[in-house]
XYZ file of C-alpha atoms in Angstrom:
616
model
C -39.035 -20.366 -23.378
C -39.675 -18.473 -20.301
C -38.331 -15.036 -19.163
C -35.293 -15.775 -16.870
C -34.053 -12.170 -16.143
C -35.584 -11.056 -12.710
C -35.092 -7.419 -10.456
C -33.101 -8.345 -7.238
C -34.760 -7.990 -4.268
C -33.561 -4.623 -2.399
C -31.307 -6.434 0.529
C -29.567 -8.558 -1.886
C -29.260 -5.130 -4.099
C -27.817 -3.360 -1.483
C -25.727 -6.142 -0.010
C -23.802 -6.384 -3.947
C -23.398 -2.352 -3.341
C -21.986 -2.429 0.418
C -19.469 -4.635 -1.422
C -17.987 -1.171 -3.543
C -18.571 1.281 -0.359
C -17.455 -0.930 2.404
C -14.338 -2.787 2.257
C -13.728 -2.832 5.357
C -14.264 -1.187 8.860
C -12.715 2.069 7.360
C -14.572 2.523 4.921
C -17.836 2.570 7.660
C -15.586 5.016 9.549
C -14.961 7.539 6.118
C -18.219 7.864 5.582
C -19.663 8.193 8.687
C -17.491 10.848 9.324
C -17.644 12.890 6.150
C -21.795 12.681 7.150
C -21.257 14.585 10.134
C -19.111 17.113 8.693
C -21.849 18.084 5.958
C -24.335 17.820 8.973
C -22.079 21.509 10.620
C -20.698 19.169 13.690
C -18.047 21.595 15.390
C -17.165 18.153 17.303
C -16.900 14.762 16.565
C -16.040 12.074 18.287
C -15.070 8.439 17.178
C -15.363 5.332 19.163
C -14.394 1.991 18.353
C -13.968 -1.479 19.568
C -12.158 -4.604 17.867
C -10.576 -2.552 15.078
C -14.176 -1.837 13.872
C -15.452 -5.578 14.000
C -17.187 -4.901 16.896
C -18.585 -1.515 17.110
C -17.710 2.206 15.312
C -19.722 4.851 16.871
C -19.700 8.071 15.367
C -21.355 10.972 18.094
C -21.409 14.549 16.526
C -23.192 17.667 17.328
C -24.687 18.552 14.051
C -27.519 19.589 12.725
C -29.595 16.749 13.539
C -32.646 15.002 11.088
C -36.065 14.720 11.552
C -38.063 11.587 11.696
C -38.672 11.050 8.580
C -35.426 12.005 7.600
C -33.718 9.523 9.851
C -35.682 6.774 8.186
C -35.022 7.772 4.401
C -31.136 7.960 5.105
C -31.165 4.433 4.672
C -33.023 3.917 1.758
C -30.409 3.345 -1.359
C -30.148 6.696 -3.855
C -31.467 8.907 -0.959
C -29.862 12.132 -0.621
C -30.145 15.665 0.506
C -26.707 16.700 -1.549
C -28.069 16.888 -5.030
C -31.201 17.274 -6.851
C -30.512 16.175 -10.124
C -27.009 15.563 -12.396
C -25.960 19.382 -12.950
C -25.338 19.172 -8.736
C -22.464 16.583 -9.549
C -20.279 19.535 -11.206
C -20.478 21.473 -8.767
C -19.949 19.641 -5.825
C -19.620 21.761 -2.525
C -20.188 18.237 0.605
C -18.573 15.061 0.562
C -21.055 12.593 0.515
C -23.745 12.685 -2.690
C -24.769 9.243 -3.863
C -26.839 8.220 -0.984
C -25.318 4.159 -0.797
C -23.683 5.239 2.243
C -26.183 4.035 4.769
C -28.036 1.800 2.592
C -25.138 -0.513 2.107
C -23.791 -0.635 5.963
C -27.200 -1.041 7.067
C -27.243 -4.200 4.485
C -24.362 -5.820 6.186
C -24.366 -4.790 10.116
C -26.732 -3.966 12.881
C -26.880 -0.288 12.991
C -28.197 1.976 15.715
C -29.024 5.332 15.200
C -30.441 9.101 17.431
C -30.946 11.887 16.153
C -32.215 15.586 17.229
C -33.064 18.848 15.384
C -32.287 21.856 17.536
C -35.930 23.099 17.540
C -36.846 19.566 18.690
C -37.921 18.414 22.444
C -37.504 14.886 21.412
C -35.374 13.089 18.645
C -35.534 9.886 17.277
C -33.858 6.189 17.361
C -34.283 3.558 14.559
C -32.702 0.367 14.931
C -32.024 -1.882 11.595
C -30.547 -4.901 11.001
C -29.532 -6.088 7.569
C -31.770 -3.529 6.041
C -34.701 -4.594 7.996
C -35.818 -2.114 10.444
C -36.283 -3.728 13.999
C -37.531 -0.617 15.480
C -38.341 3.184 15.454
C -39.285 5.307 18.354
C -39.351 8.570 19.819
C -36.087 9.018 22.647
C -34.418 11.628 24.432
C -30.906 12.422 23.750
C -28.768 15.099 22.474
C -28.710 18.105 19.612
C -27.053 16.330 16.510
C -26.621 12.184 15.484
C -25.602 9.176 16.578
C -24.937 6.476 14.716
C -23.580 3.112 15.535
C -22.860 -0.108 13.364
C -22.163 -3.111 15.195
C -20.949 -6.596 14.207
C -19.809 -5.724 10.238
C -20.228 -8.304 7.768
C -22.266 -10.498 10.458
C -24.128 -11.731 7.604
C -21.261 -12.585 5.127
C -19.105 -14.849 6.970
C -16.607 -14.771 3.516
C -16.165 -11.118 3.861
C -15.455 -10.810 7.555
C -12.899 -13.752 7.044
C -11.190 -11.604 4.467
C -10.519 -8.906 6.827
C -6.800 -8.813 8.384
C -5.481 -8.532 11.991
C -6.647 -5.920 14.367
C -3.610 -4.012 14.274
C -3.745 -3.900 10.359
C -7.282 -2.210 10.622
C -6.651 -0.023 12.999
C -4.165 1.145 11.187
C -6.718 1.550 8.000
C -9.072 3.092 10.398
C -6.320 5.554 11.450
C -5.165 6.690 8.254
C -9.027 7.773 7.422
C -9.248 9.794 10.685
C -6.267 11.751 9.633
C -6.913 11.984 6.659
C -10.509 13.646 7.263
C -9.130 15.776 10.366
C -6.137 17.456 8.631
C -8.544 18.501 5.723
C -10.683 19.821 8.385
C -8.827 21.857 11.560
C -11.794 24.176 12.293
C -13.640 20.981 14.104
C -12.929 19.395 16.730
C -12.009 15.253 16.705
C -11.414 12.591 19.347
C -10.757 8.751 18.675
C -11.072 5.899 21.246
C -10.669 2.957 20.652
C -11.537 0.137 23.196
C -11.892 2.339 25.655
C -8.544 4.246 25.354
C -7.899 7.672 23.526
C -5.747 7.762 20.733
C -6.525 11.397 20.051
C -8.224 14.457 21.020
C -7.511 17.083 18.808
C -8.750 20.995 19.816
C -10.312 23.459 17.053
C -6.984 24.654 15.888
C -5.409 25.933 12.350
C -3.620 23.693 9.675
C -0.302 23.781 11.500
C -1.330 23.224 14.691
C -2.796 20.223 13.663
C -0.737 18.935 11.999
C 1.763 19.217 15.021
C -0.980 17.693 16.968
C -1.372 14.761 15.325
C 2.381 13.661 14.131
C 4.231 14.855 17.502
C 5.442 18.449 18.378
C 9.076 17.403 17.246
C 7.008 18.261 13.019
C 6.697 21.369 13.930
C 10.083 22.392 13.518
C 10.218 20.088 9.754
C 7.695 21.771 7.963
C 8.269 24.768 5.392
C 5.278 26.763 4.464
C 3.312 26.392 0.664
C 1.142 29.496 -0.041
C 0.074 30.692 -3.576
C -2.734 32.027 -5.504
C -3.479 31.595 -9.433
C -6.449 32.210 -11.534
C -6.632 28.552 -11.572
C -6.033 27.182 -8.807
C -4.945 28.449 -4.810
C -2.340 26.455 -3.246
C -1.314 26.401 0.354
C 0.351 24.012 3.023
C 3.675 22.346 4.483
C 6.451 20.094 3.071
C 9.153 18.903 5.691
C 12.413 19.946 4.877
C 15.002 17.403 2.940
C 16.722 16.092 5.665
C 13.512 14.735 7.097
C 12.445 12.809 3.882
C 11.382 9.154 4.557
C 12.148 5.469 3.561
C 8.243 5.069 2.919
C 5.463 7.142 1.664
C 4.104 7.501 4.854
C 3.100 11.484 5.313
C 2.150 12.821 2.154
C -1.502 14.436 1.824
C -3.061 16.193 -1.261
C -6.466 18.002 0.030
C -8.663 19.466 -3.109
C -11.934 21.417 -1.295
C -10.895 19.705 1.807
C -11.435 16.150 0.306
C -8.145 13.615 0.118
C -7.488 12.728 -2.835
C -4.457 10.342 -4.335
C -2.831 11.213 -7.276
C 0.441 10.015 -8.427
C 0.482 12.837 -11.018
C 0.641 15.723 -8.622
C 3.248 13.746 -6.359
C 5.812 13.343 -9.429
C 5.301 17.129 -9.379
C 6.549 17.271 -5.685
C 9.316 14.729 -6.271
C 10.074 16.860 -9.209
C 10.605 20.158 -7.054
C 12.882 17.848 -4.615
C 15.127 16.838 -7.460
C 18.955 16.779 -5.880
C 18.212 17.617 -2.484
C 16.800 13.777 -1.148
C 19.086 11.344 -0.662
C 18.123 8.212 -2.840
C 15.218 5.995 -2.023
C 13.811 8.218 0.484
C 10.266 10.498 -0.312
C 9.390 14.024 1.008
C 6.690 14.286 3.395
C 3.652 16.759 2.231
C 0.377 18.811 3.433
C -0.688 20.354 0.445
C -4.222 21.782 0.176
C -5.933 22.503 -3.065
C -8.615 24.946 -4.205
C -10.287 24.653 -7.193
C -13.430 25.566 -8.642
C -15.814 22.629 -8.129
C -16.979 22.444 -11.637
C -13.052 22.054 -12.831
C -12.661 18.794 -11.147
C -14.960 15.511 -11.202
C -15.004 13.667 -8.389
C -17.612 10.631 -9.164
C -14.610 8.595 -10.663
C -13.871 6.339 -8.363
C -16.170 4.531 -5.823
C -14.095 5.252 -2.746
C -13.881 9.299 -3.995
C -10.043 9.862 -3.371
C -8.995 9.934 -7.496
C -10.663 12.605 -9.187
C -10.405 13.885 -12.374
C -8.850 17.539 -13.349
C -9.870 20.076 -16.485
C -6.317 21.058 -16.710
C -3.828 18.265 -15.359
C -0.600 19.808 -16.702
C -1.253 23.602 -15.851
C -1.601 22.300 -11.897
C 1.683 20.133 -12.229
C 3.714 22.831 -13.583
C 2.394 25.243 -10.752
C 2.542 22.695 -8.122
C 6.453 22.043 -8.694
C 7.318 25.783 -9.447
C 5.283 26.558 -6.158
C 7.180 24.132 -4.039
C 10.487 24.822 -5.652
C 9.612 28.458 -4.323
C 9.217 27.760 -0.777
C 12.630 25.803 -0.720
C 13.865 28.551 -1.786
C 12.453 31.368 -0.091
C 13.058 29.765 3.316
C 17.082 29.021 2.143
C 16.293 25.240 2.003
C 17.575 24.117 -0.931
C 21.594 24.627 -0.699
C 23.355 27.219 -2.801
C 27.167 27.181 -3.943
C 28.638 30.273 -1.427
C 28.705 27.530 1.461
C 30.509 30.480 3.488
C 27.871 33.205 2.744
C 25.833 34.588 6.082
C 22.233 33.864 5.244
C 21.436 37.101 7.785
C 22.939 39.457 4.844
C 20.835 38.212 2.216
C 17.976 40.860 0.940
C 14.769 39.638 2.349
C 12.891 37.650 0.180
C 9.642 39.386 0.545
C 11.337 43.010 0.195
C 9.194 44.878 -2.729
C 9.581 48.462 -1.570
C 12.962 49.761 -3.137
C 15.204 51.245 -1.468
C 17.290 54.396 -1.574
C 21.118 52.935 -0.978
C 23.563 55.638 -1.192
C 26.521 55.573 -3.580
C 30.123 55.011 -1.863
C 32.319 57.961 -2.274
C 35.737 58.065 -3.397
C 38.500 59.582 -1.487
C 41.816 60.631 -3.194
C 44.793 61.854 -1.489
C 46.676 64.316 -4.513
C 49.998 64.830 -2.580
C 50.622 61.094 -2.214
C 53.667 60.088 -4.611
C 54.315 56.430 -4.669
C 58.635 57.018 -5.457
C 58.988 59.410 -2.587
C 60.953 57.955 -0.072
C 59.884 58.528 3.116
C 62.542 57.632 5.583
C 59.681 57.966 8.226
C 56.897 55.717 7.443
C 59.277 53.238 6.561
C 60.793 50.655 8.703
C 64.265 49.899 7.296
C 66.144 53.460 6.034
C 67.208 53.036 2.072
C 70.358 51.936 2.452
C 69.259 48.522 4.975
C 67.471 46.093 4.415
C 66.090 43.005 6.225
C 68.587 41.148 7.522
C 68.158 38.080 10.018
C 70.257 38.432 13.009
C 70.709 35.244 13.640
C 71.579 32.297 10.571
C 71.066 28.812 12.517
C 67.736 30.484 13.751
C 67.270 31.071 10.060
C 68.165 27.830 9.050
C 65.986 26.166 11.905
C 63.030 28.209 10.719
C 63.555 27.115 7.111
C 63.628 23.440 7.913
C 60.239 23.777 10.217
C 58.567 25.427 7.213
C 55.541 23.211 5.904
C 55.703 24.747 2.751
C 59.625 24.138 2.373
C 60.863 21.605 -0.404
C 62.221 19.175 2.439
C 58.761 18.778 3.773
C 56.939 18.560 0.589
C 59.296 16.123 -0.132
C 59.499 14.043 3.067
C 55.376 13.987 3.247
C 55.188 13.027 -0.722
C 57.413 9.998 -0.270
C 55.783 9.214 2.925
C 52.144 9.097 0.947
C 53.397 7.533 -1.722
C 55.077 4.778 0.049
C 51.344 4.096 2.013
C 49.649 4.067 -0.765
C 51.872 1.398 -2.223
C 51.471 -0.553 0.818
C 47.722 -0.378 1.483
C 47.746 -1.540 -2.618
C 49.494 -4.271 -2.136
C 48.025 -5.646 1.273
C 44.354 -5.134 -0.696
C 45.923 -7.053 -3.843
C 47.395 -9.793 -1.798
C 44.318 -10.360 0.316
C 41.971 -11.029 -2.431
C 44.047 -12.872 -5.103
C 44.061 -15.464 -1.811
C 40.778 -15.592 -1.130
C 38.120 -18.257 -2.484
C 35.557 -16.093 -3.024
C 35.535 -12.322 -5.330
C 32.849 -9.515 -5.141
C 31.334 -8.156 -8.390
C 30.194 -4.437 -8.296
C 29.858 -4.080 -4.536
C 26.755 -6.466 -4.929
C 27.377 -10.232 -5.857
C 29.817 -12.312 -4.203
C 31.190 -15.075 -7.001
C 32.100 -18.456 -5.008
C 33.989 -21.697 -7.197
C 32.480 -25.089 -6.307
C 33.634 -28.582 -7.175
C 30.344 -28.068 -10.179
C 31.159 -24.998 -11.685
C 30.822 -21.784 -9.576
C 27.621 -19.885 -7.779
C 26.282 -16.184 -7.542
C 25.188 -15.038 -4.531
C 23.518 -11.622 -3.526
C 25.081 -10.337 -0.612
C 22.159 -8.376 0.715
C 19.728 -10.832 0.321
C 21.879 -13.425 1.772
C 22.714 -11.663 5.017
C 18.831 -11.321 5.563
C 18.249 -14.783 5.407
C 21.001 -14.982 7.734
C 19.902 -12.738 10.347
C 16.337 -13.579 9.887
C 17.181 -17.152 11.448
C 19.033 -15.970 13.828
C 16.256 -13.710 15.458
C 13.847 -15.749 14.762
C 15.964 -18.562 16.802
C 16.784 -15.836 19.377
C 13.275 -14.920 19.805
C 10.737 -18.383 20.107
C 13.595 -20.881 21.004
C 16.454 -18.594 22.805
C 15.765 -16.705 25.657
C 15.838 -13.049 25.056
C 18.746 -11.166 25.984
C 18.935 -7.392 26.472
C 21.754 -4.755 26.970
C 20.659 -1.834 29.119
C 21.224 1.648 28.134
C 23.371 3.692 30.489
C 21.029 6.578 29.495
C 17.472 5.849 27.918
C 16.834 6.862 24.450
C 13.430 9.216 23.790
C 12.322 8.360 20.975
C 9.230 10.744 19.329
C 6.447 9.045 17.289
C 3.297 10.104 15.981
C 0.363 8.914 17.847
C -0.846 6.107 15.515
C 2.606 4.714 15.869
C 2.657 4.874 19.189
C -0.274 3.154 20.003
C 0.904 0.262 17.383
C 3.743 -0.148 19.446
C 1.795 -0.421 22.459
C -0.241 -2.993 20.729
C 3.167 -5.417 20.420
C 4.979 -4.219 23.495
C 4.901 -7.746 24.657
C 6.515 -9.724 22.033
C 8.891 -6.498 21.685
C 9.873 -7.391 24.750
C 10.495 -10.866 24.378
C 13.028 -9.923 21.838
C 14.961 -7.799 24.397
C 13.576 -4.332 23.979
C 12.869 -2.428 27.490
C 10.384 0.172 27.396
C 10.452 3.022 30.498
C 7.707 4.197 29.502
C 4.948 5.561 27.028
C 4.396 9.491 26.152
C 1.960 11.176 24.195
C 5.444 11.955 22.234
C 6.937 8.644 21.998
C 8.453 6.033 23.804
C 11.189 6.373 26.468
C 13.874 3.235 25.786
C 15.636 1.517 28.629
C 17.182 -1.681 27.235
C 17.806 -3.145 23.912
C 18.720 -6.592 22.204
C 22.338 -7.638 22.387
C 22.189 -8.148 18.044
C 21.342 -4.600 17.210
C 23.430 -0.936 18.471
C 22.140 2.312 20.178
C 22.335 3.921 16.674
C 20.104 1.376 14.794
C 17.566 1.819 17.329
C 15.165 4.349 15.395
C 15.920 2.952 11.609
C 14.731 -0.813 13.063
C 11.757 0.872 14.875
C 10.607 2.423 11.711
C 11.268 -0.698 9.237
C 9.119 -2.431 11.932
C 6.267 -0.458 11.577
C 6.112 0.244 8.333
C 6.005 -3.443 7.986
C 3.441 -3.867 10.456
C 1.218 -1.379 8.209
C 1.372 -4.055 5.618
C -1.075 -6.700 4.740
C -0.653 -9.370 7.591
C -2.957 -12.563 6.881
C -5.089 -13.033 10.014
C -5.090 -12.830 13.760
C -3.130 -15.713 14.566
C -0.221 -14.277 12.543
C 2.405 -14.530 14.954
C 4.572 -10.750 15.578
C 7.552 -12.345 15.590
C 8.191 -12.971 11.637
C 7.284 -9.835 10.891
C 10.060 -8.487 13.587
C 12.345 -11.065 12.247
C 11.969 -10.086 8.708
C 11.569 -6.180 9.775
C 15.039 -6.710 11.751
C 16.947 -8.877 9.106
C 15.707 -5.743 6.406
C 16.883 -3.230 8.395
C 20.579 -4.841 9.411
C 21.191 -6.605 6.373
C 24.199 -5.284 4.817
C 23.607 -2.821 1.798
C 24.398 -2.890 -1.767
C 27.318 -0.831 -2.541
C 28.954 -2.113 0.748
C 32.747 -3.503 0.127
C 33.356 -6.640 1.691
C 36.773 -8.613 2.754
C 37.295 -11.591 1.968
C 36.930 -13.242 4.897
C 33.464 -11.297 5.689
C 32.504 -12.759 2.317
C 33.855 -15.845 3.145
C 32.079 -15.932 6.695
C 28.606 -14.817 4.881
C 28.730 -17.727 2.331
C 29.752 -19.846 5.191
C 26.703 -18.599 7.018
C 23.957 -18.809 3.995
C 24.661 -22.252 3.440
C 24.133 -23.303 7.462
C 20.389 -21.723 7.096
C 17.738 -24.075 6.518
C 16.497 -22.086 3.740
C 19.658 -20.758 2.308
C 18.034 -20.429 -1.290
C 14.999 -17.958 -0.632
C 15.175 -14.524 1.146
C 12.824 -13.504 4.071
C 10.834 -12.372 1.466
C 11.003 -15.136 -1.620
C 13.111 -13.809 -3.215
C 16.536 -15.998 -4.379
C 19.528 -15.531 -2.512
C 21.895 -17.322 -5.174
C 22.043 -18.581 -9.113
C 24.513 -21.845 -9.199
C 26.034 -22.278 -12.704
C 27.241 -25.276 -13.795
C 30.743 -25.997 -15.375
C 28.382 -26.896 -18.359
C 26.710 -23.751 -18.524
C 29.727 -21.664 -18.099
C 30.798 -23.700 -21.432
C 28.156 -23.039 -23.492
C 28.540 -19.559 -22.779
C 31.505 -19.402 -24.744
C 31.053 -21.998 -27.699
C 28.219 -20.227 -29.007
C-alpha cells in the first residue's frame, strides 16, 4: 500500500495558519500595530478603507529593517523577539511567533517600505498570496510601511463570513483603543476612508483616556495606584453613578498588553458590591505589572488570555485595591449622611500631630439654689402667666403637635387609605385580566386561560409599530424648543454618523456633529426628551452586535433597539385597563407569539391542562 501522508506545500500551510491569526480585518490591524510599537515608533498612524476589506495601512516611524530583513518578515516562524523557548518566559514585546506576516501575506496583497536610519535608500517588496511579485530599492521615509489590500481575495468563503462595515469598524476600533490606552507615550491617528476618527497627542494615561472617550470622563474617573511585592497596580474606575447597561469600557493592561479575564473583573465587581444599581457594570482602566516570567502569555492564539503564577493573591489585591480608592476619594457612601466631608482627617495624613487637650473651666462661687432675683426673668413669687386666654386658646388649637390635630390628620389618613384600598380592590376584582408578581399578566379564554409576559409583549408591540412608522409611515418628528448635547466617545460618534440617514427617517434631527457628541434638534413623536440618551445607547450597543451582512437593513435593528429600550419593565404595576389595552395590542401584531428577539411572548394552558394539574 502506498504512503498517503504528504508535507503541505508552504502557501496552503500558511493559508490554514492566517485562519488562527486573522479573523478578520482587526486582527491585520492588532498586529500590525503591536509590530510598530516593538519597532520604537513615537507615531503611528492608521489608515483604512472599507472597514479593512479594502486597504489597512499602517505608517510608523520606527526603527526601520534592512533588506534582507524586510524579506524574512514574511517567512512563517521568523522572528527577531526570541531565540529559543527560555525567551517565551520572559517576554518583554508583543509580537514573538513570527505567523504574523506570513499568514496576511497568504491571504491579501501586501505592500511594504522600509528604511534604517543609517540608510540613503530603503526598500519595497510587493507579495501577493505569499508569492513575492517584486523587490526593489525606493526612496521613502525613516521607519515602515506596510499595506494589505483586498483581505481574503483568495478565499471567497472567508470574506463572505465577514459582517457589515459598521460591525468591523467597530472591531477595528476596539483594537486601536485597546493598543493606544496601553500605550500613551506614542502618538496615534486613525482614518478611515479618508476621514479622521482620531488623532491622539503623546500624552499620560489620563489624558488619554479623556481623549479618546470625550472630555465629559474626565470628571468619572477615580484614581487606582498601588505597589506589592507581587504585583504594581495603577489606573481609573468611573465612579458608581456612571456604571453602564453593557460592558462597554472596561480594560485590564498586564506589561501594556490587553488582556481579558473574567477572573480579575469578578474582583472589580466584587469591590463595587452595593454601590451599582442592578444590571449595570463599572467602567475600568486598570494597568498591571508583573514580572514577565509570572505570567504566560502563549495561551491563546489571539494573546489577550494569559495565564497567572498566583491567580488568587492578584484577585484579593485587585478588590482590596479598588475598594481603597472608593474609599479614599469618599465614593462609596457612609451612614453620617449629614457629616461635612471638608472635616474629615485627610486620608493621606501620616505625620501625627500635636492637638492640644481642651481645658476645663469651673466657676467655685456658682450655687445652683441661690436665687438670684437678677438673672432671672420672673421674681420668686410670679410666674408665667399668659395675658391674654382666647390668645391662649387660639395658640393651642394652631399647635401641630396638639391632640386635636393629631387627631384630625390621623382620621384624615386613615380615611384615604381606606379609600385608595377600596378603589384598587374594586378595580381589579372587575377586570378580565390579573398581574402575577409585577411580571405576568394571567388572561381567561373561552379554552382555559393564557400567560403572557408583559415586557416581552410590549416589545413586540412597539417593535411593529416603528417598524410600520419607519418603511411604510412617513416619519414624524417633534422639535425641541432647546437642542439636547449629547457627549459620545468618538467611535460612537462616528457610528452614528454612519446611520444618520435612516436615523433620520425615523424622525431624529441632528444640528450638528462635535468631536464631543451630537447636538439634537428634533425627535420622533413615540419616544420623550428624557429617553433620548437611554434609546441612543441601546441603539448602539446593538449596532456593536453581530449584524449578518451588508444588505442588513438599519431599521430592525432601530426597531428592536427602540422596542428594548421603551418596553415596559419587570417590576412595573399595571392597571387593569393598561393590561387590558396590552393584551388587546399583542394579539393585533402579526407575530404576537415571538418577541423581537425569539423569544415567547405567552404560554396558553388549556382547561385540560389546568385539570391535570390538580388530579395528580
Amino acid at each position: 500500500m502506498s504512503d498517503i501522508i504528504q508535507l503541505l506545500p508552504d502557501h496552503v500551510a500558511n493559508q490554514i495558519a492566517a485562519g488562527e491569526v486573522v479573523q478578520r480585518p482587526a486582527s491585520v490591524v492588532k498586529e500590525l500595530l503591536e509590530n510598530a510599537i516593538d519597532a520604537n515608533a513615537t507615531t503611528i498612524t492608521l489608515l483604512l478603507k472599507g472597514a479593512g476589506k479594502t486597504l489597512i495601512q499602517v505608517i510608523d516611524n520606527g526603527k526601520g529593517m534592512s533588506n534582507t530583513d524586510a524579506r524574512l518578515c514574511f517567512e512563517r516562524h521568523a522572528t527577531s523577539k526570541i531565540k529559543d523557548a527560555q525567551d517565551l518566559f520572559n517576554l518583554q514585546t508583543k509580537g514573538f511567533r513570527g505567523e504574523a506576516l506570513a499568514s496576511i501575506a497568504a491571504i491579501a496583497h501586501v505592500e511594504l517600505k522600509t528604511k534604517q536610519e543609517n540608510q540613503e535608500l530603503g526598500t519595497s517588496i510587493k507579495i501577493e498570496g505569499s508569492e513575492v511579485v517584486s523587490q526593489e530599492i525606493v526612496s521613502t521615509a525613516k521607519g515602515t510601511s506596510i499595506a494589505v489590500k483586498n483581505l481574503f481575495y483568495n478565499i471567497p468563503a472567508r470574506r463572505n463570513f465577514l459582517k457589515s462595515d459598521t460591525v468591523e469598524t467597530r472591531h477595528i476600533i476596539d483594537e486601536f483603543q485597546r493598543v493606544a490606552l496601553a500605550h500613551p507615550m506614542i502618538s496615534f491617528s486613525l482614518y478611515h476612508n479618508d476621514n479622521e476618527v482620531y488623532h491622539l497627542k503623546e500624552s499620560n494615561t489620563r489624558k488619554r483616556i479623556v481623549a479618546m472617550f470625550g472630555a465629559k470622563t474626565n470628571e468619572k474617573l477615580v484614581p487606582v495606584d498601588e505597589q506589592t511585592d507581587i504585583i504594581t497596580i495603577k489606573g481609573y474606575i468611573a465612579k458608581p453613578e456612571f456604571s453602564k447597561r453593557k460592558r462597554g469600557e472596561q480594560f485590564f493592561f498586564v506589561n501594556n498588553r490587553f488582556i481579558k479575564s473574567s477572573y480579575l473583573n469578578h474582583a472589580v465587581n466584587n469591590a463595587f458590591e452595593g454601590l451599582l444599581e442592578q444590571g449595570t457594570h463599572p467602567t475600568y482602566f486598570i494597568y498591571f505589572e508583573v514580572p514577565p516570567n509570572s505570567i504566560d502569555i502563549n495561551i491563546h492564539p489571539t494573546k489577550t488570555e494569559i495565564k497567572f503564577d498566583n491567580e488568587k493573591a492578584l484577585y484579593a489585591i485587585l478588590r482590596a485595591t479598588v475598594k481603597h480608592s472608593l474609599g479614599q476619594y469618599n465614593v462609596a457612601p457612609v451612614l453620617d449622611f449629614d457629616r461635612d466631608a471638608n472635616l474629615d482627617t485627610p486620608y493621606n495624613l501620616n505625620s501625627k500631630q500635636n492637638v492640644s487637650t481642651p481645658k476645663i473651666i469651673v466657676d467655685p462661687t456658682f450655687n445652683p439654689f441661690k436665687n438670684d432675683t437678677a438673672t432671672s426673668p420672673y421674681s420668686s413669687n410670679e410666674q408665667p402667666v399668659s395675658s391674654n386666654k382666647s390668645s391662649y386658646k387660639t395658640n393651642y388649637k394652631k399647635d401641630p403637635g396638639s391632640w386635636e390635630s393629631l387627631y384630625a390628620s390621623s382620621v384624615s389618613t386613615e380615611t384615604t387609605k381606606q379609600e385608595e384600598l377600596f378603589e384598587t380592590k374594586q378595580e381589579t376584582e372587575t377586570g378580565k385580566t390579573f398581574q402575577i408578581q409585577k411580571k405576568y399578566i394571567l388572561s381567561s379564554i373561552k379554552s382555559g386561560a393564557v400567560l403572557i409576559h408583559q415586557s416581552l409583549a410590549h416589545q413586540r408591540v412597539l417593535y411593529e409599530d416603528f417598524l410600520e412608522n419607519i418603511t411604510v409611515k412617513e416619519a414624524s418628528s417633534q422639535q425641541l424648543l432647546f437642542p439636547i448635547n449629547i457627549n459620545l466617545s468618538t467611535a460612537d460618534i462616528e457610528m452614528i454618523y454612519s446611520i444618520k440617514s435612516d436615523l433620520e427617517s425615523t424622525g431624529f434631527v441632528f444640528n450638528e456633529f462635535t468631536k464631543e457628541g451630537v447636538i439634537i434638534g428634533g425627535i420622533p413623536t413615540s419616544i420623550t426628551e428624557s429617553q433620548i440618551i437611554l434609546v441612543l445607547e441601546q441603539l448602539l450597543d446593538d449596532m456593536k452586535l453581530e449584524v449578518p451582512n451588508e444588505s442588513f437593513s438599519h431599521f430592525d435593528v432601530m426597531a428592536k433597539s427602540f422596542a428594548k429600550s421603551l418596553a415596559i419593565k419587570t417590576g412595573t404595576i399595571l392597571l387593569v385597563k393598561e393590561q387590558e389595552n396590552l393584551v388587546n395590542n399583542l394579539f393585533s401584531c402579526k407575530e404576537p407569539s415571538i418577541s423581537p428577539l425569539g423569544k415567547a411572548t405567552f404560554k396558553t394552558l388549556t382547561l385540560q391542562e389546568i385539570d391535570t394539574i390538580f388530579s395528580t
